[in-house]
mmCIF file with all atom_site columns, C-alpha atoms in Angstrom:
data_model
loop_
_atom_site.group_PDB
_atom_site.id
_atom_site.type_symbol
_atom_site.label_atom_id
_atom_site.label_alt_id
_atom_site.label_comp_id
_atom_site.label_asym_id
_atom_site.label_entity_id
_atom_site.label_seq_id
_atom_site.pdbx_PDB_ins_code
_atom_site.Cartn_x
_atom_site.Cartn_y
_atom_site.Cartn_z
_atom_site.occupancy
_atom_site.B_iso_or_equiv
_atom_site.pdbx_formal_charge
_atom_site.auth_seq_id
_atom_site.auth_comp_id
_atom_site.auth_asym_id
_atom_site.auth_atom_id
_atom_site.pdbx_PDB_model_num
ATOM 1   C CA . ASP A 1 1   ? 85.589  127.477 80.693  1.00 67.00 ? 1   ASP A CA 1
ATOM 2   C CA . MET A 1 2   ? 85.939  124.839 83.930  1.00 76.00 ? 2   MET A CA 1
ATOM 3   C CA . LEU A 1 3   ? 89.592  124.687 83.180  1.00 73.00 ? 3   LEU A CA 1
ATOM 4   C CA . ASP A 1 4   ? 90.358  128.722 83.916  1.00 70.00 ? 4   ASP A CA 1
ATOM 5   C CA . TRP A 1 5   ? 87.983  128.869 86.815  1.00 72.00 ? 5   TRP A CA 1
ATOM 6   C CA . ALA A 1 6   ? 89.939  125.447 87.995  1.00 75.00 ? 6   ALA A CA 1
ATOM 7   C CA . ASN A 1 7   ? 92.615  127.101 87.887  1.00 72.00 ? 7   ASN A CA 1
ATOM 8   C CA . ALA A 1 8   ? 93.976  123.413 86.280  1.00 76.00 ? 8   ALA A CA 1
ATOM 9   C CA . ILE A 1 9   ? 95.799  123.059 83.165  1.00 84.00 ? 9   ILE A CA 1
ATOM 10  C CA . GLY A 1 10  ? 94.274  120.029 81.184  1.00 84.00 ? 10  GLY A CA 1
ATOM 11  C CA . ARG A 1 11  ? 95.598  118.344 78.046  1.00 88.00 ? 11  ARG A CA 1
ATOM 12  C CA . PRO A 1 12  ? 97.123  120.452 75.931  1.00 90.00 ? 12  PRO A CA 1
ATOM 13  C CA . PRO A 1 13  ? 95.150  120.931 72.202  1.00 91.00 ? 13  PRO A CA 1
ATOM 14  C CA . ASP A 1 14  ? 95.543  118.221 69.334  1.00 89.00 ? 14  ASP A CA 1
ATOM 15  C CA . THR A 1 15  ? 96.286  121.278 67.228  1.00 85.00 ? 15  THR A CA 1
ATOM 16  C CA . GLY A 1 16  ? 99.980  122.628 68.464  1.00 81.00 ? 16  GLY A CA 1
ATOM 17  C CA . PRO A 1 17  ? 103.179 121.839 68.868  1.00 94.00 ? 17  PRO A CA 1
ATOM 18  C CA . ILE A 1 18  ? 103.202 120.653 71.899  1.00 95.00 ? 18  ILE A CA 1
ATOM 19  C CA . GLY A 1 19  ? 101.415 117.326 72.997  1.00 92.00 ? 19  GLY A CA 1
ATOM 20  C CA . THR A 1 20  ? 102.207 113.699 75.260  1.00 91.00 ? 20  THR A CA 1
ATOM 21  C CA . ASP A 1 21  ? 105.198 111.352 74.436  1.00 90.00 ? 21  ASP A CA 1
ATOM 22  C CA . ALA A 1 22  ? 104.661 107.769 74.422  1.00 90.00 ? 22  ALA A CA 1
ATOM 23  C CA . SER A 1 23  ? 105.327 108.203 78.267  1.00 89.00 ? 23  SER A CA 1
ATOM 24  C CA . GLY A 1 24  ? 102.837 110.877 79.162  1.00 88.00 ? 24  GLY A CA 1
ATOM 25  C CA . ARG A 1 25  ? 104.726 113.212 79.697  1.00 90.00 ? 25  ARG A CA 1
ATOM 26  C CA . VAL A 1 26  ? 104.064 116.974 77.904  1.00 92.00 ? 26  VAL A CA 1
ATOM 27  C CA . VAL A 1 27  ? 106.406 117.817 75.350  1.00 94.00 ? 27  VAL A CA 1
ATOM 28  C CA . PHE A 1 28  ? 107.278 119.861 72.024  1.00 95.00 ? 28  PHE A CA 1
ATOM 29  C CA . THR A 1 29  ? 106.380 117.893 69.098  1.00 94.00 ? 29  THR A CA 1
ATOM 30  C CA . GLU A 1 30  ? 107.672 120.533 66.546  1.00 92.00 ? 30  GLU A CA 1
ATOM 31  C CA . GLY A 1 31  ? 110.462 122.871 66.746  1.00 91.00 ? 31  GLY A CA 1
ATOM 32  C CA . PRO A 1 32  ? 113.749 123.898 67.873  1.00 93.00 ? 32  PRO A CA 1
ATOM 33  C CA . HIS A 1 33  ? 112.750 121.968 71.616  1.00 95.00 ? 33  HIS A CA 1
ATOM 34  C CA . ALA A 1 34  ? 111.372 118.714 70.065  1.00 94.00 ? 34  ALA A CA 1
ATOM 35  C CA . GLY A 1 35  ? 111.061 116.186 72.521  1.00 93.00 ? 35  GLY A CA 1
ATOM 36  C CA . ARG A 1 36  ? 111.784 118.285 75.365  1.00 94.00 ? 36  ARG A CA 1
ATOM 37  C CA . VAL A 1 37  ? 109.571 118.188 78.261  1.00 93.00 ? 37  VAL A CA 1
ATOM 38  C CA . VAL A 1 38  ? 107.905 122.266 78.071  1.00 92.00 ? 38  VAL A CA 1
ATOM 39  C CA . GLY A 1 39  ? 108.856 122.445 81.842  1.00 90.00 ? 39  GLY A CA 1
ATOM 40  C CA . GLU A 1 40  ? 112.258 122.381 80.678  1.00 91.00 ? 40  GLU A CA 1
ATOM 41  C CA . GLN A 1 41  ? 111.194 125.479 79.135  1.00 91.00 ? 41  GLN A CA 1
ATOM 42  C CA . PRO A 1 42  ? 109.051 127.978 80.344  1.00 90.00 ? 42  PRO A CA 1
ATOM 43  C CA . VAL A 1 43  ? 110.568 130.759 78.359  1.00 92.00 ? 43  VAL A CA 1
ATOM 44  C CA . HIS A 1 44  ? 110.162 129.843 75.283  1.00 94.00 ? 44  HIS A CA 1
ATOM 45  C CA . LEU A 1 45  ? 106.138 128.989 75.939  1.00 93.00 ? 45  LEU A CA 1
ATOM 46  C CA . ALA A 1 46  ? 105.974 132.426 77.157  1.00 93.00 ? 46  ALA A CA 1
ATOM 47  C CA . TRP A 1 47  ? 107.298 133.411 73.598  1.00 95.00 ? 47  TRP A CA 1
ATOM 48  C CA . MET A 1 48  ? 104.899 131.302 72.184  1.00 95.00 ? 48  MET A CA 1
ATOM 49  C CA . GLU A 1 49  ? 102.210 132.602 73.695  1.00 95.00 ? 49  GLU A CA 1
ATOM 50  C CA . LYS A 1 50  ? 103.107 136.439 72.273  1.00 96.00 ? 50  LYS A CA 1
ATOM 51  C CA . ALA A 1 51  ? 104.542 134.971 68.857  1.00 96.00 ? 51  ALA A CA 1
ATOM 52  C CA . ARG A 1 52  ? 103.173 136.967 65.899  1.00 97.00 ? 52  ARG A CA 1
ATOM 53  C CA . LEU A 1 53  ? 104.201 136.593 62.316  1.00 96.00 ? 53  LEU A CA 1
ATOM 54  C CA . ARG A 1 54  ? 103.492 139.646 59.607  1.00 96.00 ? 54  ARG A CA 1
ATOM 55  C CA . ARG A 1 55  ? 101.415 137.838 57.133  1.00 94.00 ? 55  ARG A CA 1
ATOM 56  C CA . ASP A 1 56  ? 100.292 139.985 53.798  1.00 94.00 ? 56  ASP A CA 1
ATOM 57  C CA . GLY A 1 57  ? 101.121 143.469 55.786  1.00 95.00 ? 57  GLY A CA 1
ATOM 58  C CA . ALA A 1 58  ? 98.945  142.295 58.999  1.00 96.00 ? 58  ALA A CA 1
ATOM 59  C CA . TRP A 1 59  ? 100.291 140.983 62.299  1.00 96.00 ? 59  TRP A CA 1
ATOM 60  C CA . GLN A 1 60  ? 98.887  137.381 62.750  1.00 97.00 ? 60  GLN A CA 1
ATOM 61  C CA . TRP A 1 61  ? 99.218  134.852 65.684  1.00 96.00 ? 61  TRP A CA 1
ATOM 62  C CA . ARG A 1 62  ? 101.777 132.289 65.323  1.00 95.00 ? 62  ARG A CA 1
ATOM 63  C CA . PHE A 1 63  ? 100.007 129.795 67.059  1.00 95.00 ? 63  PHE A CA 1
ATOM 64  C CA . ASP A 1 64  ? 96.561  128.870 67.623  1.00 94.00 ? 64  ASP A CA 1
ATOM 65  C CA . GLU A 1 65  ? 94.496  130.652 70.663  1.00 94.00 ? 65  GLU A CA 1
ATOM 66  C CA . PRO A 1 66  ? 93.527  126.720 71.754  1.00 93.00 ? 66  PRO A CA 1
ATOM 67  C CA . VAL A 1 67  ? 97.321  126.554 71.848  1.00 94.00 ? 67  VAL A CA 1
ATOM 68  C CA . ARG A 1 68  ? 97.939  130.227 73.634  1.00 95.00 ? 68  ARG A CA 1
ATOM 69  C CA . ARG A 1 69  ? 95.556  129.518 76.133  1.00 92.00 ? 69  ARG A CA 1
ATOM 70  C CA . TRP A 1 70  ? 96.813  126.139 77.144  1.00 92.00 ? 70  TRP A CA 1
ATOM 71  C CA . ILE A 1 71  ? 100.210 128.037 78.242  1.00 93.00 ? 71  ILE A CA 1
ATOM 72  C CA . ARG A 1 72  ? 98.612  130.735 79.560  1.00 92.00 ? 72  ARG A CA 1
ATOM 73  C CA . ARG A 1 73  ? 97.280  128.731 82.094  1.00 90.00 ? 73  ARG A CA 1
ATOM 74  C CA . TRP A 1 74  ? 100.086 126.379 82.445  1.00 90.00 ? 74  TRP A CA 1
ATOM 75  C CA . LEU A 1 75  ? 102.536 129.104 82.760  1.00 91.00 ? 75  LEU A CA 1
ATOM 76  C CA . ASP A 1 76  ? 99.729  130.646 85.788  1.00 88.00 ? 76  ASP A CA 1
ATOM 77  C CA . VAL A 1 77  ? 99.874  126.795 87.259  1.00 85.00 ? 77  VAL A CA 1
ATOM 78  C CA . ARG A 1 78  ? 103.147 126.327 86.949  1.00 82.00 ? 78  ARG A CA 1
ATOM 79  C CA . GLY A 1 79  ? 104.888 129.356 87.473  1.00 77.00 ? 79  GLY A CA 1
ATOM 80  C CA . SER A 1 80  ? 102.402 130.742 90.528  1.00 65.00 ? 80  SER A CA 1
ATOM 81  C CA . GLY A 1 81  ? 103.601 127.325 92.589  1.00 61.00 ? 81  GLY A CA 1
ATOM 82  C CA . ARG A 1 82  ? 100.111 126.027 92.865  1.00 57.00 ? 82  ARG A CA 1
ATOM 83  C CA . ALA A 1 83  ? 100.637 123.120 91.095  1.00 51.00 ? 83  ALA A CA 1
ATOM 84  C CA . THR A 1 84  ? 103.430 121.187 92.773  1.00 55.00 ? 84  THR A CA 1
ATOM 85  C CA . GLY A 1 85  ? 103.740 117.492 93.063  1.00 58.00 ? 85  GLY A CA 1
ATOM 86  C CA . ASN A 1 86  ? 102.162 114.702 95.436  1.00 58.00 ? 86  ASN A CA 1
ATOM 87  C CA . PRO A 1 87  ? 104.800 113.805 98.117  1.00 61.00 ? 87  PRO A CA 1
ATOM 88  C CA . LYS A 1 88  ? 103.372 110.542 97.520  1.00 56.00 ? 88  LYS A CA 1
ATOM 89  C CA . SER A 1 89  ? 104.364 107.793 95.199  1.00 58.00 ? 89  SER A CA 1
ATOM 90  C CA . VAL A 1 90  ? 101.720 105.635 93.965  1.00 56.00 ? 90  VAL A CA 1
ATOM 91  C CA . HIS A 1 91  ? 102.562 102.747 95.884  1.00 62.00 ? 91  HIS A CA 1
ATOM 92  C CA . ALA A 1 92  ? 99.824  101.542 98.393  1.00 60.00 ? 92  ALA A CA 1
ATOM 93  C CA . ASP A 1 93  ? 102.385 101.821 101.453 1.00 62.00 ? 93  ASP A CA 1
ATOM 94  C CA . ASP A 1 94  ? 102.580 105.812 101.331 1.00 60.00 ? 94  ASP A CA 1
ATOM 95  C CA . TRP A 1 95  ? 98.764  105.994 101.493 1.00 57.00 ? 95  TRP A CA 1
ATOM 96  C CA . GLY A 1 96  ? 96.576  106.361 104.478 1.00 59.00 ? 96  GLY A CA 1
ATOM 97  C CA . LEU A 1 97  ? 93.775  107.684 106.101 1.00 53.00 ? 97  LEU A CA 1
ATOM 98  C CA . ASP A 1 98  ? 94.778  111.735 107.215 1.00 55.00 ? 98  ASP A CA 1
ATOM 99  C CA . SER A 1 99  ? 95.039  111.862 111.455 1.00 53.00 ? 99  SER A CA 1
ATOM 100 C CA . CYS A 1 100 ? 92.095  114.055 111.021 1.00 52.00 ? 100 CYS A CA 1
ATOM 101 C CA . ILE A 1 101 ? 89.871  111.302 109.403 1.00 51.00 ? 101 ILE A CA 1
ATOM 102 C CA . ALA A 1 102 ? 91.027  108.232 111.079 1.00 51.00 ? 102 ALA A CA 1
ATOM 103 C CA . VAL A 1 103 ? 89.706  107.069 114.379 1.00 54.00 ? 103 VAL A CA 1
ATOM 104 C CA . ASP A 1 104 ? 90.584  104.945 117.149 1.00 58.00 ? 104 ASP A CA 1
ATOM 105 C CA . PRO A 1 105 ? 87.493  102.076 117.391 1.00 60.00 ? 105 PRO A CA 1
ATOM 106 C CA . ALA A 1 106 ? 88.550  101.346 120.547 1.00 64.00 ? 106 ALA A CA 1
ATOM 107 C CA . LEU A 1 107 ? 87.753  104.874 122.148 1.00 61.00 ? 107 LEU A CA 1
ATOM 108 C CA . GLY A 1 108 ? 84.354  104.982 120.428 1.00 60.00 ? 108 GLY A CA 1
ATOM 109 C CA . ILE A 1 109 ? 84.317  107.483 118.069 1.00 54.00 ? 109 ILE A CA 1
ATOM 110 C CA . ALA A 1 110 ? 82.938  105.450 114.655 1.00 50.00 ? 110 ALA A CA 1
#
């Protein structure tokens, strides 16, 4: 899908043990790390992607496919260093035209 193609993480699935808290942070909603930010527990995320349970004589995934796909994307993007945070804050003082876009009207460049 588009998230995989774009190497983007996206929102966590509604069905899983991962969600957003009141402040919008992605956290574990259940389990031993409930309430903690997922970025602080990458080893647990890697375990969740591979975790299986033995039921009725067969191995089954502990977490459903949408959760595992989201975790896989999170680990791929965050673990690769591609998703570094923006150094600019949300304040207007930190934003302006990049030097390659900003032009000087005195030079007659429009």
